[in-house]
Amino acid sequence: MQNIDIMRRQLKSLGAIYDWSREVITCLPDYYKWTQWFFLKLYEKELAYRDRAPVNWCPQCQTVLANEQVVGEGICERCDTPVGRRDLEQWFFRITSYADELLEFDGVDWPERIKIMQRNWIGKSFGTGISFALDHPGIEEKEIRVFTTRPDTTFGVTFMVLAPEHPLVAQLTSPDKKAEVEAYIAKSQRRSEIERLSTEREKDGVFIGAYVTNRLNGEKVPIWVADYVLLSYGTGAVMGVPAHDERDFIFAKKYDIPIRVVIAPPDWQGGELEEAYIEEGTLVNSGQFNGLPSRQGIEAISDFLEEKDWGRRTISYRLRDWLISRQRYWGAPIPMIYCDKCGIVPVPEADLPVLLPEDAEFKPTGESPLKYHEQFVNTTCPRCGGPGRRETDTMDTFMCSSWYFIRYTSPGSDDAPFDDNKNKFWMPVDLYTGGAEHAVMHLFYSRFFIKALRDIGIVDFDEPFTRLFNQGIIIAEKQKMSKSLGNVITPDEYVAELGADAVRAYLMFLAPWEQGGEWNDSSISGISRWLNRIWQLVLDEYKPDEKAAPGRIQTEEKELSRFTHQTIRRVTQDLEKLRFNTMLSALMEFTNYLAKVKETAAISNSAWQESIDILLRLLAPTAPHFTEELWERTKRQYSIHNQLWPQWDEKLAQDEEITLVVQVNGKLRDRITVPVSITEDELSQILQEKAIKANAYLEGKKIRKRIYVPGRLVNFVVQ
RNA sequence: GCCGGGGUGGCGGAAUUGGCAGACGCGGCGGACUUAAAAUCCGCUGGAGCAAUCCUUGUGGGUUCGAGUCCCACCCUCGGCACCA
């Protein structure tokens, strides 16, 4: 709660405008009660289930992690510790049921790269499941299924590989190979995640002394076990086609397994391959399919397999279900009770929230601290009234963050997670700014969560965040700011020294908002200077030059009006696109212009006041305190933040004269000032008279072509 | 390896999508004010050259009257994924 106080204070000190009456604290029972309630809803809908599976284990955090929370080469997203594997029974959400819908981004305006990251994460691939016949005494299983995206290479299968964890390995291993196979499995289990994930590592494996039959050609092929095959993808078994798969090729070379070409490269003479040929080609050595291009081969062989019932077209996803159990203390307890008689029983809604006890003991046991909290664990079964044990794991905190934005619509609601009408009024979120690092975590889970709630009938929209914008990160001393590096720049000291508005404006100015940038002390002083200049500009009295001729005044005012309207246009458009850096450049240019205007003083006082008025209003979102102060000191009506945003008039913003570039053979030779509305005929006249420099280049040359781009340039092509 | 973003002055970065490259700001240089310094203000500031002029957007080709922008090849860099069958 202390860190919340600090954050709150910093946000306020920066002048961030939030409706604090809507503040939501996800770790308090009035909130997590509803997180638990959602869990029950998902459970009812069979979107939450319990299963035993090999899961990611962080030894530092002493908890399991979802796949999305293991980053880089097997590193815990939270504490940077290498992650291991454990076989545990855990709670999962069926996010895979939504894989196809999550691939669609209809009606949302999101950065392309985030969409791509999510699509890659889901990893949809089309292929064929193929059954290889198994005839092994004493084993009921009569087939081993594999998944392949290249069924056209099936005649090239010369071995089969099972993942070390594959359930059939133990049963199929022949007695004489038993010791060797077990040793191999033990060795691969000892391998760290990093080692196992490394693509550089040499592929190794062991023949288990058993065979399957490739039904397409009736050949018996040996079964191997190798840890380059993953149990978690496809079926945990892979057909080895060394001629047309890089990994299989290396593996076959190492163990002298035959390599049979079945996809002929374009100019292939029948010789041995130097490396796996994974491109398209023509089918050879493939029985009745010989001569087909591989693309057609895929379809023909798949059709044939389906006809014979030896296989089926299949779609495979890389995405795994979302593991939400955590052995952490924080996080909402999973509202489930285990009863010896009734099994797994959900906590009745009326009994929510299941409170997190505040006196749990922390022991580095690798199990939830709640497990040793007798009062918490022991309860009665809601179904039979007998003794029951509570689930002691807590929920992934990403679950809390999957719906907090809905809670903002009605933070006090205590008979429902939110007020339905308010939800309908506010949701979905119009613009969501957040870091790209959440691409396949928070931003992904929230999409799933909303879709699930929609199907349960709790919300009526499909996507949580209509527009997404990723802000960049600010780096200091060439490194990302982090507490462990001790290079965190807190806004506090700068706010104290230069003011919140200077800090805000600096952060907006230093680089495109989505890019972030490097904090630089000397650059911020430029912003500070600029604000000081505005201060003088606004508060030092404007004294119109009484000797100025009326014609002069008219011209100057017209110029000023044009510049003003152009500025309003630039600032407004940049603001909509969240291009704050160029928005501020526009305001700086406007300030510089106004400084010159003030110097010459050839405009009326009312025109001057009007310009100041617009400058302040355009600057108000950037520098809210500063502009309010100037607004008040110049006796304007409180508050600047209640004023209308300035509107621009296209006609007034229109330039009357432009600089036209004169090129000869594409090289800049002259510039002339011409009226905007100039016609090509008029231009020819003017070119003769005015483009003196350019004409020197045209002297004695034959003009082959003249290219005129209205409003931009004329280019003479000579000789 | 695959996917995506990017490479522009001493620095952060602009450039209406093929049309004046370097807006705006920082830094630097020169000047004014000051006994002096700071602050402030004014001027200059991509490179070479006394100059006319020439060169210049990672490198090399190409398309075009014209390329930072489009196409091809390559190099570097940042982010994501990575034995996904």
Short mmCIF file of N, CA, C and O in Angstrom, two decimals, chain A residues 126-132 143-149 151 235 239 301-302 305-306 309-315:
data_model
loop_
_atom_site.label_atom_id
_atom_site.label_comp_id
_atom_site.label_asym_id
_atom_site.label_seq_id
_atom_site.Cartn_x
_atom_site.Cartn_y
_atom_site.Cartn_z
N PHE A 126 -1.00 -25.05 -40.59
CA PHE A 126 -1.84 -26.05 -41.22
C PHE A 126 -1.00 -27.25 -41.60
O PHE A 126 0.07 -27.10 -42.16
N GLY A 127 -1.47 -28.44 -41.32
CA GLY A 127 -0.71 -29.62 -41.67
C GLY A 127 -1.59 -30.84 -41.67
O GLY A 127 -2.82 -30.74 -41.80
N THR A 128 -0.95 -31.98 -41.51
CA THR A 128 -1.67 -33.24 -41.54
C THR A 128 -1.20 -34.12 -40.39
O THR A 128 0.00 -34.20 -40.14
N GLY A 129 -2.15 -34.71 -39.73
CA GLY A 129 -1.82 -35.70 -38.72
C GLY A 129 -1.72 -37.05 -39.41
O GLY A 129 -2.63 -37.43 -40.14
N ILE A 130 -0.60 -37.74 -39.26
CA ILE A 130 -0.42 -39.01 -39.95
C ILE A 130 -0.21 -40.12 -38.94
O ILE A 130 0.55 -39.98 -37.99
N SER A 131 -0.90 -41.20 -39.18
CA SER A 131 -0.80 -42.34 -38.27
C SER A 131 0.21 -43.35 -38.82
O SER A 131 0.14 -43.74 -39.99
N PHE A 132 1.17 -43.74 -38.00
CA PHE A 132 2.12 -44.79 -38.36
C PHE A 132 1.72 -46.05 -37.58
O PHE A 132 1.45 -45.97 -36.38
N GLU A 143 -1.00 -47.40 -33.07
CA GLU A 143 -0.47 -46.37 -33.98
C GLU A 143 0.30 -45.31 -33.21
O GLU A 143 0.12 -45.15 -32.00
N ILE A 144 1.16 -44.62 -33.94
CA ILE A 144 1.77 -43.40 -33.40
C ILE A 144 1.42 -42.30 -34.38
O ILE A 144 1.64 -42.43 -35.60
N ARG A 145 0.86 -41.24 -33.86
CA ARG A 145 0.47 -40.13 -34.73
C ARG A 145 1.52 -39.03 -34.68
O ARG A 145 2.09 -38.74 -33.64
N VAL A 146 1.75 -38.46 -35.84
CA VAL A 146 2.66 -37.32 -35.90
C VAL A 146 1.90 -36.17 -36.55
O VAL A 146 0.87 -36.37 -37.19
N PHE A 147 2.44 -34.97 -36.36
CA PHE A 147 1.90 -33.82 -37.07
C PHE A 147 2.99 -33.33 -38.02
O PHE A 147 4.15 -33.20 -37.63
N THR A 148 2.61 -33.06 -39.27
CA THR A 148 3.59 -32.52 -40.20
C THR A 148 2.96 -31.48 -41.11
O THR A 148 1.77 -31.59 -41.45
N THR A 149 3.74 -30.47 -41.45
CA THR A 149 3.25 -29.49 -42.42
C THR A 149 3.67 -29.91 -43.83
O THR A 149 3.32 -29.27 -44.79
N PRO A 151 3.27 -33.21 -45.57
CA PRO A 151 2.89 -34.59 -45.85
C PRO A 151 3.44 -35.08 -47.19
O PRO A 151 3.55 -36.27 -47.43
N THR A 235 2.11 -33.78 -31.49
CA THR A 235 1.78 -35.00 -30.75
C THR A 235 2.94 -35.50 -29.91
O THR A 235 2.85 -36.55 -29.29
N MET A 239 7.90 -37.46 -37.54
CA MET A 239 8.44 -38.37 -38.54
C MET A 239 9.75 -37.77 -39.05
O MET A 239 9.83 -36.57 -39.31
N ILE A 301 -1.47 -36.32 -51.20
CA ILE A 301 -1.16 -37.30 -50.16
C ILE A 301 -2.12 -37.15 -48.98
O ILE A 301 -2.58 -38.14 -48.42
N SER A 302 -2.46 -35.89 -48.65
CA SER A 302 -3.42 -35.69 -47.56
C SER A 302 -4.77 -36.31 -47.92
O SER A 302 -5.40 -36.97 -47.09
N LEU A 305 -4.45 -40.09 -47.60
CA LEU A 305 -4.41 -40.52 -46.21
C LEU A 305 -5.80 -40.45 -45.58
O LEU A 305 -6.21 -41.34 -44.84
N GLU A 306 -6.52 -39.39 -45.90
CA GLU A 306 -7.87 -39.24 -45.33
C GLU A 306 -8.81 -40.32 -45.86
O GLU A 306 -9.61 -40.87 -45.12
N ASP A 309 -8.17 -43.39 -44.17
CA ASP A 309 -8.30 -43.19 -42.74
C ASP A 309 -6.96 -43.40 -42.02
O ASP A 309 -6.90 -43.90 -40.90
N TRP A 310 -5.88 -43.01 -42.71
CA TRP A 310 -4.54 -43.11 -42.10
C TRP A 310 -4.05 -41.73 -41.60
O TRP A 310 -2.95 -41.61 -41.10
N GLY A 311 -4.90 -40.77 -41.84
CA GLY A 311 -4.47 -39.44 -41.42
C GLY A 311 -5.57 -38.43 -41.65
O GLY A 311 -6.62 -38.76 -42.21
N ARG A 312 -5.35 -37.22 -41.20
CA ARG A 312 -6.37 -36.20 -41.27
C ARG A 312 -5.71 -34.84 -41.28
O ARG A 312 -4.71 -34.63 -40.61
N ARG A 313 -6.25 -33.94 -42.11
CA ARG A 313 -5.72 -32.56 -42.09
C ARG A 313 -5.96 -31.96 -40.71
O ARG A 313 -7.05 -32.11 -40.15
N THR A 314 -4.96 -31.32 -40.20
CA THR A 314 -5.00 -30.84 -38.82
C THR A 314 -4.42 -29.43 -38.75
O THR A 314 -3.57 -29.08 -39.56
N ILE A 315 -4.92 -28.67 -37.80
CA ILE A 315 -4.33 -27.36 -37.55
C ILE A 315 -3.64 -27.43 -36.20
O ILE A 315 -4.21 -27.93 -35.23
#
